[in-house]
Coordinates of N, CA and C in Angstrom, one line a residue:
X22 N 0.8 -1.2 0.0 CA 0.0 0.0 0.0 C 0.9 1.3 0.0
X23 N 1.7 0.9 0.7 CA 3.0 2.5 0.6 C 3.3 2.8 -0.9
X24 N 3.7 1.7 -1.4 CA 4.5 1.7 -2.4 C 3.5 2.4 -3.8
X25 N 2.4 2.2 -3.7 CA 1.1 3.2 -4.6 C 1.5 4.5 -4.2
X26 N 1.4 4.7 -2.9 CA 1.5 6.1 -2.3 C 2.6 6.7 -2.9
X27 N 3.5 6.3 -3.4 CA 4.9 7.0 -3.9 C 5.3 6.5 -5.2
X28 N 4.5 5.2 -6.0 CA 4.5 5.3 -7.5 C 3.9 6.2 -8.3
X29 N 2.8 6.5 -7.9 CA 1.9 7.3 -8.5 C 1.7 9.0 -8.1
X30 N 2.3 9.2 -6.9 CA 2.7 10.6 -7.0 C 4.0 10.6 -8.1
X31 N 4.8 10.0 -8.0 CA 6.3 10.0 -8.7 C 6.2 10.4 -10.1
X32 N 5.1 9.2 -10.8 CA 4.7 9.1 -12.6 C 4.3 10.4 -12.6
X33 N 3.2 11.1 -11.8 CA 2.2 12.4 -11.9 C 3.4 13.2 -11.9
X34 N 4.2 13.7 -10.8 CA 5.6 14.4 -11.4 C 6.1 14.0 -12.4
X35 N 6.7 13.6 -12.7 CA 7.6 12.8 -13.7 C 7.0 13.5 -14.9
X36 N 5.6 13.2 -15.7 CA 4.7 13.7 -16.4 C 4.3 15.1 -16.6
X37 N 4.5 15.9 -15.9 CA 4.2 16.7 -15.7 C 5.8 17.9 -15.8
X38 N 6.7 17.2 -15.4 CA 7.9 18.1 -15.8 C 8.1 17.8 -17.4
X39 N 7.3 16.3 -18.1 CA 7.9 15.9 -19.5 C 7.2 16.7 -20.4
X40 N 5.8 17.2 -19.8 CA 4.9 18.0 -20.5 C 5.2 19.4 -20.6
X41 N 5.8 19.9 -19.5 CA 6.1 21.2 -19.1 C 7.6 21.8 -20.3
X42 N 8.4 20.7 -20.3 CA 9.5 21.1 -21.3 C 9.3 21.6 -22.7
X43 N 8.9 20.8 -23.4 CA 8.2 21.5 -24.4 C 7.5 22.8 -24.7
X44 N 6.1 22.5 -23.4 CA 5.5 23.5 -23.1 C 6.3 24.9 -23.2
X45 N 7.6 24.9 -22.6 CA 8.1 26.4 -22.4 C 9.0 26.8 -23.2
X46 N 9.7 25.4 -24.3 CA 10.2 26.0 -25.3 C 9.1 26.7 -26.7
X47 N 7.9 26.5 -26.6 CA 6.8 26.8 -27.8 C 6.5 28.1 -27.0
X48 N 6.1 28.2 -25.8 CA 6.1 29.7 -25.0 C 7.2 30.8 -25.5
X49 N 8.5 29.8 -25.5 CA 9.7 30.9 -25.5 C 9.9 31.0 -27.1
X50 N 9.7 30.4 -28.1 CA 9.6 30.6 -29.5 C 8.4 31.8 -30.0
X51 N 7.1 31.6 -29.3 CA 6.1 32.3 -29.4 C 6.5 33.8 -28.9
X52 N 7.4 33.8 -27.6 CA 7.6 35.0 -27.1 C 8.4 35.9 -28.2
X53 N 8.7 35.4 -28.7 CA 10.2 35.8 -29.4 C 9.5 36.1 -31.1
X54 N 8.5 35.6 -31.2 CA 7.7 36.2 -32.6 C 6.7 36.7 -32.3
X55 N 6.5 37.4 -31.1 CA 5.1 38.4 -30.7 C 6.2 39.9 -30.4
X56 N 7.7 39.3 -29.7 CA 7.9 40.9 -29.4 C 9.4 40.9 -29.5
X57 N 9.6 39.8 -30.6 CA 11.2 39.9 -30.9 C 11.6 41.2 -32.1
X58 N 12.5 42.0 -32.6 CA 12.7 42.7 -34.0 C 12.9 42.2 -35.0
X59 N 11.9 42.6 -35.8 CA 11.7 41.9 -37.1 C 13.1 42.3 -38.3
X60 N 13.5 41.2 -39.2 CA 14.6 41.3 -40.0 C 14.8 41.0 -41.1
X61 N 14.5 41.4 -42.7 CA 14.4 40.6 -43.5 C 15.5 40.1 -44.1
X62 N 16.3 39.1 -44.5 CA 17.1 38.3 -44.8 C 16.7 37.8 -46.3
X63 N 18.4 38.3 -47.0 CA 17.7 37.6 -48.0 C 18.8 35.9 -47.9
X64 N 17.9 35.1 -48.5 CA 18.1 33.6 -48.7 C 18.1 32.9 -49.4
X65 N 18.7 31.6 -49.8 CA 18.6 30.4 -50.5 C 17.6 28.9 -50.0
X66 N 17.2 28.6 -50.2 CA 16.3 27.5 -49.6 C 17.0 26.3 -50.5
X67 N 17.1 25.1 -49.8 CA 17.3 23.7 -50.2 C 15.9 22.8 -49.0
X68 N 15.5 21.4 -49.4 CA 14.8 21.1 -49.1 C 15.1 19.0 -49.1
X69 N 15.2 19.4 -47.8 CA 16.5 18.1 -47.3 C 14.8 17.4 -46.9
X70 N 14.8 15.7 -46.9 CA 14.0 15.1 -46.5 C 14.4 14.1 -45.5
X71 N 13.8 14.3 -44.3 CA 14.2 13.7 -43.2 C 13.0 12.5 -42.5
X72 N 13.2 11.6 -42.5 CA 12.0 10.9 -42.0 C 11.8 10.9 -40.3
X73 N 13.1 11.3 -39.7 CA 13.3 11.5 -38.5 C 13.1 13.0 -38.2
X74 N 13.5 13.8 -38.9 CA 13.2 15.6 -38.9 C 11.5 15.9 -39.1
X75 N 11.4 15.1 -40.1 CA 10.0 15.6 -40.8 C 10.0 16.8 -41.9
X76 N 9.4 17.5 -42.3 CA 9.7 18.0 -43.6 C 9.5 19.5 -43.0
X77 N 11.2 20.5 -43.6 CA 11.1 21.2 -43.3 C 11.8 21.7 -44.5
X78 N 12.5 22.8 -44.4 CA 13.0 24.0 -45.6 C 14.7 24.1 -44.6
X79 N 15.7 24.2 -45.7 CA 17.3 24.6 -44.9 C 16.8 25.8 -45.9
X80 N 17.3 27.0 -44.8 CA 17.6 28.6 -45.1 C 19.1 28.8 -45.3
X81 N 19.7 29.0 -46.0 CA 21.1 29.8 -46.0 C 21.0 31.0 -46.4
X82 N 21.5 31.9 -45.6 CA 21.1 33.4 -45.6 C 23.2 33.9 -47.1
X83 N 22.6 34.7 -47.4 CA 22.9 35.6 -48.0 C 24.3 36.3 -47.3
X84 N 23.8 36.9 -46.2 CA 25.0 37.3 -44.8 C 25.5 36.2 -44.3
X85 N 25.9 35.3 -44.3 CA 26.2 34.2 -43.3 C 27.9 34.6 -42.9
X86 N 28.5 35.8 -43.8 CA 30.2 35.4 -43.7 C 30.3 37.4 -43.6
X87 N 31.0 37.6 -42.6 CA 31.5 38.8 -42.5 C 33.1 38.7 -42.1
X88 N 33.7 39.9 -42.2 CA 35.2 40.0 -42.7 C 35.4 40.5 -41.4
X89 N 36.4 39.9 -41.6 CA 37.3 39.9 -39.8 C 38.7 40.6 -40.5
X90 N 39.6 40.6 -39.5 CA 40.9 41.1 -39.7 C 42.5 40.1 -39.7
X91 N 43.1 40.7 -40.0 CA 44.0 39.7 -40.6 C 45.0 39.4 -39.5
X92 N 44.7 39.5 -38.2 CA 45.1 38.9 -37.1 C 43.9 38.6 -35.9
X93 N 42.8 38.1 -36.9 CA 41.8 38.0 -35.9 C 42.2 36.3 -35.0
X94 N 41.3 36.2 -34.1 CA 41.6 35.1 -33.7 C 40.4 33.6 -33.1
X95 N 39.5 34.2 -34.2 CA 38.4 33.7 -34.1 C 38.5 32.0 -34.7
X96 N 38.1 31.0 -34.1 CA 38.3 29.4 -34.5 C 37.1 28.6 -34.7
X97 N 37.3 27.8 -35.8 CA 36.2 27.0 -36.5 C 35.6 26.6 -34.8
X98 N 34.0 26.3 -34.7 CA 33.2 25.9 -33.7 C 33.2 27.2 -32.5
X99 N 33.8 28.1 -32.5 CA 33.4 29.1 -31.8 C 32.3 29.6 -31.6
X100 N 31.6 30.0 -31.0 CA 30.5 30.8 -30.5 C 30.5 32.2 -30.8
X101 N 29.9 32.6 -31.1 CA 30.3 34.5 -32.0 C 28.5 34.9 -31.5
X102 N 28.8 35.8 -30.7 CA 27.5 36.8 -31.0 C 27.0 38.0 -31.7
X103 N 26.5 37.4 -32.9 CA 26.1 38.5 -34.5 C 25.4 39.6 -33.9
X104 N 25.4 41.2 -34.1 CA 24.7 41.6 -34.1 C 24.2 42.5 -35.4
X105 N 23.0 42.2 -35.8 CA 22.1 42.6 -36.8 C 21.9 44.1 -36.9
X106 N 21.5 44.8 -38.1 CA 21.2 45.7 -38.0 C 20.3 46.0 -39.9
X107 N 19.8 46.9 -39.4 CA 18.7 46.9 -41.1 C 19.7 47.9 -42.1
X108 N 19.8 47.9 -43.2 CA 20.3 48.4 -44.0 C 19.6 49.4 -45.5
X109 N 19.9 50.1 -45.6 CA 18.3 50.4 -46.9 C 17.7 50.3 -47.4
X110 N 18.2 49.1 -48.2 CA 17.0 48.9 -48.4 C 15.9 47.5 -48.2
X111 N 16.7 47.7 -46.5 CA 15.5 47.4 -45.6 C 15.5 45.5 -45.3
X112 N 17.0 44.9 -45.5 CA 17.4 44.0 -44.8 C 18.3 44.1 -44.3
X113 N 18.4 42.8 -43.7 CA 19.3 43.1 -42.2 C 21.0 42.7 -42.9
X114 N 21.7 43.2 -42.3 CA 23.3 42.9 -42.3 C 23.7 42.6 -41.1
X115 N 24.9 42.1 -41.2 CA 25.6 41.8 -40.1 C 26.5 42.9 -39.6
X116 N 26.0 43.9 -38.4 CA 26.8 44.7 -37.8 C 27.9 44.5 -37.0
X117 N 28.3 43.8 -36.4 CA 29.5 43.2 -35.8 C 29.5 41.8 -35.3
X118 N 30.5 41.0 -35.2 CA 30.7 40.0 -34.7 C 31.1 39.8 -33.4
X119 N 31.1 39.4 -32.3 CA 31.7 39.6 -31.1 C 31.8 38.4 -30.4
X120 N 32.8 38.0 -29.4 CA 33.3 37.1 -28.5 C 32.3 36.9 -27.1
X121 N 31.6 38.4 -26.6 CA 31.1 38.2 -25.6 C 29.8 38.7 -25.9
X122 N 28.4 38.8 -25.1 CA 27.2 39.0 -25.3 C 27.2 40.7 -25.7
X123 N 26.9 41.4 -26.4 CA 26.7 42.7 -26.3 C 25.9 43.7 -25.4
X124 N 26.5 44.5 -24.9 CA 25.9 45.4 -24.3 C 25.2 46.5 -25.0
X125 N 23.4 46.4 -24.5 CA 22.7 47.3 -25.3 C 22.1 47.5 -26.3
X126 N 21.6 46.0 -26.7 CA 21.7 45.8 -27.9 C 20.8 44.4 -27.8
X127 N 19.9 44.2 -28.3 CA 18.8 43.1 -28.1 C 18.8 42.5 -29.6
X128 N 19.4 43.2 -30.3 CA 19.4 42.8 -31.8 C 20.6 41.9 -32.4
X129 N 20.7 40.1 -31.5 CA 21.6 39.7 -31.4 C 21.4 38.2 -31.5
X130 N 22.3 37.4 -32.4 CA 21.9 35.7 -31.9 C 23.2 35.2 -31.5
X131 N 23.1 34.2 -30.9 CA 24.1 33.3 -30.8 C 24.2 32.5 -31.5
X132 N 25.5 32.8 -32.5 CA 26.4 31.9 -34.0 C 27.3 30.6 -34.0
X133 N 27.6 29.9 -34.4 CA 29.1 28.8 -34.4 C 29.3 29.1 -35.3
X134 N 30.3 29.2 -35.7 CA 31.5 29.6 -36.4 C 31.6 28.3 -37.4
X135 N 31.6 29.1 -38.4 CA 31.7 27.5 -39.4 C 33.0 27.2 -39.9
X136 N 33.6 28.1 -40.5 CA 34.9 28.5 -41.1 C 35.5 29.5 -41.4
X137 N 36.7 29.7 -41.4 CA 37.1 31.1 -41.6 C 37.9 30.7 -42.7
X138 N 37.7 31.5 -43.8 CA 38.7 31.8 -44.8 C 39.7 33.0 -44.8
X139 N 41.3 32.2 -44.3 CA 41.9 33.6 -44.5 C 42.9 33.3 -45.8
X140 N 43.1 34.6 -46.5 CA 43.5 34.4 -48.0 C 43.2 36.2 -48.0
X141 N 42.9 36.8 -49.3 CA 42.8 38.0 -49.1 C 41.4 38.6 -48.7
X142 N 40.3 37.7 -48.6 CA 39.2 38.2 -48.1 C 39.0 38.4 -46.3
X143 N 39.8 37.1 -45.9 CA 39.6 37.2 -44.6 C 38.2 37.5 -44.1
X144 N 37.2 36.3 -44.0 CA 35.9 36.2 -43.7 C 35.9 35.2 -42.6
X145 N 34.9 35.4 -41.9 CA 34.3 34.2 -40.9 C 33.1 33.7 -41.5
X146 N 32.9 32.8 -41.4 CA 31.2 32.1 -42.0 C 30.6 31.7 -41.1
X147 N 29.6 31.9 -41.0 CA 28.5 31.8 -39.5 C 27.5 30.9 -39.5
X148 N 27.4 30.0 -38.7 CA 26.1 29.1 -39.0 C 24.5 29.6 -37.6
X149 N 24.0 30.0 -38.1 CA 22.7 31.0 -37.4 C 22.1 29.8 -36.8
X150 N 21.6 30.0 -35.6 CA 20.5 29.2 -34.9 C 19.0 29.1 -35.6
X151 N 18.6 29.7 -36.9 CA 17.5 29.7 -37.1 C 17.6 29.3 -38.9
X152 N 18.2 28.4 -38.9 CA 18.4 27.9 -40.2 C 17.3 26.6 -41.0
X153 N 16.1 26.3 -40.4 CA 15.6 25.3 -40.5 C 14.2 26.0 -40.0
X154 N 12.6 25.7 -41.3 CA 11.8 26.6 -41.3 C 10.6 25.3 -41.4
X155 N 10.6 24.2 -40.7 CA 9.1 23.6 -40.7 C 8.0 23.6 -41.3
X156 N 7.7 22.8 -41.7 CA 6.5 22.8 -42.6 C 5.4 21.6 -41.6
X157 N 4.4 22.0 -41.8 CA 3.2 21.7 -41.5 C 2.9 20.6 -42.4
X158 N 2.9 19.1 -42.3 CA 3.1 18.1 -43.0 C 1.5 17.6 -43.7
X159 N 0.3 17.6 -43.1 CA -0.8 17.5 -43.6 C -0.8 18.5 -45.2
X160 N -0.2 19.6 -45.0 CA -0.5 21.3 -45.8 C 0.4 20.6 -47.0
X161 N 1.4 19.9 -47.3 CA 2.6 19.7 -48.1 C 2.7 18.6 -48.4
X162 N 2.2 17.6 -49.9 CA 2.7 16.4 -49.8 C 3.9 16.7 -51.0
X163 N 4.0 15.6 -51.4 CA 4.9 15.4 -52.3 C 4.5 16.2 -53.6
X164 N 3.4 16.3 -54.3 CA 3.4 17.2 -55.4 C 3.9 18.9 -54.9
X165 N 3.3 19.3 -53.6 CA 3.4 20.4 -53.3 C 4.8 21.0 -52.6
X166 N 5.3 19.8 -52.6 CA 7.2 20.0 -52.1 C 7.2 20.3 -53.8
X167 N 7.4 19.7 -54.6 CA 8.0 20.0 -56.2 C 7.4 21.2 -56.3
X168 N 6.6 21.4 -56.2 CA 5.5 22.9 -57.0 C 6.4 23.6 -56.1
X169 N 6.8 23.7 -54.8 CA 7.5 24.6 -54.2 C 8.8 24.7 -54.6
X170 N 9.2 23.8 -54.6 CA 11.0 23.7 -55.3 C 10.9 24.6 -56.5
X171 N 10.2 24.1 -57.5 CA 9.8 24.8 -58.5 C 10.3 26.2 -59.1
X172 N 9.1 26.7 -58.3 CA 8.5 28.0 -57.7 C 10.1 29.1 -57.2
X173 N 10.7 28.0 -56.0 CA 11.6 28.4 -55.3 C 13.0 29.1 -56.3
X174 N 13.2 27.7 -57.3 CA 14.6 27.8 -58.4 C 14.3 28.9 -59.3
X175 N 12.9 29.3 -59.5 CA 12.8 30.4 -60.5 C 12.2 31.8 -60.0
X176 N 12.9 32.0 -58.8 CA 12.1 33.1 -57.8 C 13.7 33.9 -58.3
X177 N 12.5 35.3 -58.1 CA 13.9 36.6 -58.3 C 14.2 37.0 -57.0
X178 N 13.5 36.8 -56.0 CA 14.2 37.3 -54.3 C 13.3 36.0 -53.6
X179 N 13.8 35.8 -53.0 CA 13.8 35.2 -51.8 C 14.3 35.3 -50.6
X180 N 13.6 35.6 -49.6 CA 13.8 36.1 -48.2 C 12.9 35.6 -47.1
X181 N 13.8 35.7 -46.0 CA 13.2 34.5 -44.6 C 12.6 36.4 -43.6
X182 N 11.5 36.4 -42.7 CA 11.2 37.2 -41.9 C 11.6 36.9 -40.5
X183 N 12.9 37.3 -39.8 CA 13.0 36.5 -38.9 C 12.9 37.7 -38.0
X184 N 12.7 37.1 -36.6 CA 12.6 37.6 -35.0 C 13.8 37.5 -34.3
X185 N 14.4 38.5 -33.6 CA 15.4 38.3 -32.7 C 15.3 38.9 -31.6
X186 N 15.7 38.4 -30.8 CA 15.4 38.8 -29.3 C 16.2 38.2 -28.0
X187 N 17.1 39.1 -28.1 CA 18.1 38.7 -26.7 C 19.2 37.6 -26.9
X188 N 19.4 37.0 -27.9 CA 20.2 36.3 -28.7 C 19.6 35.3 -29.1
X189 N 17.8 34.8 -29.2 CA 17.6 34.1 -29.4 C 16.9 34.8 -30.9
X190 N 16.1 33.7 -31.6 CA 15.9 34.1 -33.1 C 14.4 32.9 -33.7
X191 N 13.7 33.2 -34.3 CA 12.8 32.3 -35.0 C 12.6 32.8 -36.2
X192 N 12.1 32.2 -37.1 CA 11.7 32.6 -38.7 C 10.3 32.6 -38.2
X193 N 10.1 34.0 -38.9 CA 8.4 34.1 -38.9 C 7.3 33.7 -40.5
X194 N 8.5 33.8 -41.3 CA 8.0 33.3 -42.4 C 9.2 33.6 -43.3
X195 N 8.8 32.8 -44.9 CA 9.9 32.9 -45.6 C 8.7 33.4 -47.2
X196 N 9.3 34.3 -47.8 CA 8.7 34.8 -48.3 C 9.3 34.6 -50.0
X197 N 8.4 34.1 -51.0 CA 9.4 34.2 -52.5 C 8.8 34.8 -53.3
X198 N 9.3 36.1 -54.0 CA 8.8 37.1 -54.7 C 7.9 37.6 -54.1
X199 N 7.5 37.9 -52.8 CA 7.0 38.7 -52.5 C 5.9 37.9 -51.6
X200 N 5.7 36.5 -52.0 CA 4.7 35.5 -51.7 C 4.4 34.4 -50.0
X201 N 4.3 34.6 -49.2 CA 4.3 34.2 -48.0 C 4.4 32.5 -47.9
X202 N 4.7 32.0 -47.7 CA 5.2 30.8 -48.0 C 4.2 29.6 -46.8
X203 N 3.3 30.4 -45.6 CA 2.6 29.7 -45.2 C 1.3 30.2 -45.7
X204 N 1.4 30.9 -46.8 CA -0.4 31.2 -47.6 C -0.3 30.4 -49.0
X205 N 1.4 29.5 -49.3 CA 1.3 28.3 -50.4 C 0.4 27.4 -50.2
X206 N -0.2 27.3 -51.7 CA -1.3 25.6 -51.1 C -0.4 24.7 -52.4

């Protein structure tokens, strides 16, 4: 009879923290596209099929690689905090790179470092936390992944809308020619 008394509170915890985790990452995603700064990025889309991921969209942004200096000391897998800024006509660039969190400045993600090319360009290449754009699997089968590929290879701009906030980041949509990419059927 004890041993109920302490199985079944334990599962009811247990449950309840497994539910909860989730729960506060979709809270903290949602927070972050209600009152994060909006940024338009232009991008490339590829469309990887995962049966373990589920069907989503790779974003490679346009900005991924800004120029460092020719004694910088920045190393493949590093951690780099980007900070963003809008440009005229009206996407975002990459305003500086930095080692430690910025002060003052909420307009920021946390990067890894993909590679540095030094040669005469001397660039860092950045790999962004928000590189991967979900799709709603009922909305998209197989004809409607081609029709989007399609669509995608013969688009003149293509651009992701993304959220940042406090160094975290979500895509709010990805847009081609102008076209919102969760109002595709």
């Amino acid at each position: 009879m004890n041993l109920n008394k302490i199985i079944f509170p334990s599962f009811l915890l247990l449950a309840i923290i497994q539910l909860s985790i989730p729960v506060k990452m979709i809270m903290d995603q949602e927070g972050i596209l209600n009152s994060g700064t909006e940024f338009r990025m232009k991008a490339m889309l590829a469309y990887p099929e995962s049966g373990l991921s589920g069907r989503y969209i790779r974003v490679s942004y346009e900005n991924e690689k800004f120029p460092i200096g020719e004694n910088s000391s920045w190393q493949k897998g590093e951690i780099a905090f980007v900070v963003f800024k809008s440009n005229e006509p009206g996407f975002a660039s990459i305003d500086t790179i930095l080692k430690s969190k910025p002060e003052g400045s909420s307009n920021y993600v946390k990067a890894k470092v993909k590679y540095i090319q030094k040669d005469q360009l001397n660039e860092v290449y950045l790999e962004f936390p928000f590189e991967k754009f979900f799709l709603e699997e009922t909305r998209l089968n197989d004809q409607s992944m081609q029709n989007l590929r399609s669509r995608s290879e013969q688009a003149k701009m293509i651009y992701s809308i993304v959220r940042i906030k406090d160094g975290e980041a979500a895509i709010k949509d990805i847009l081609i020619d102008d076209q919102s990419l969760l109002e595709l059927e």
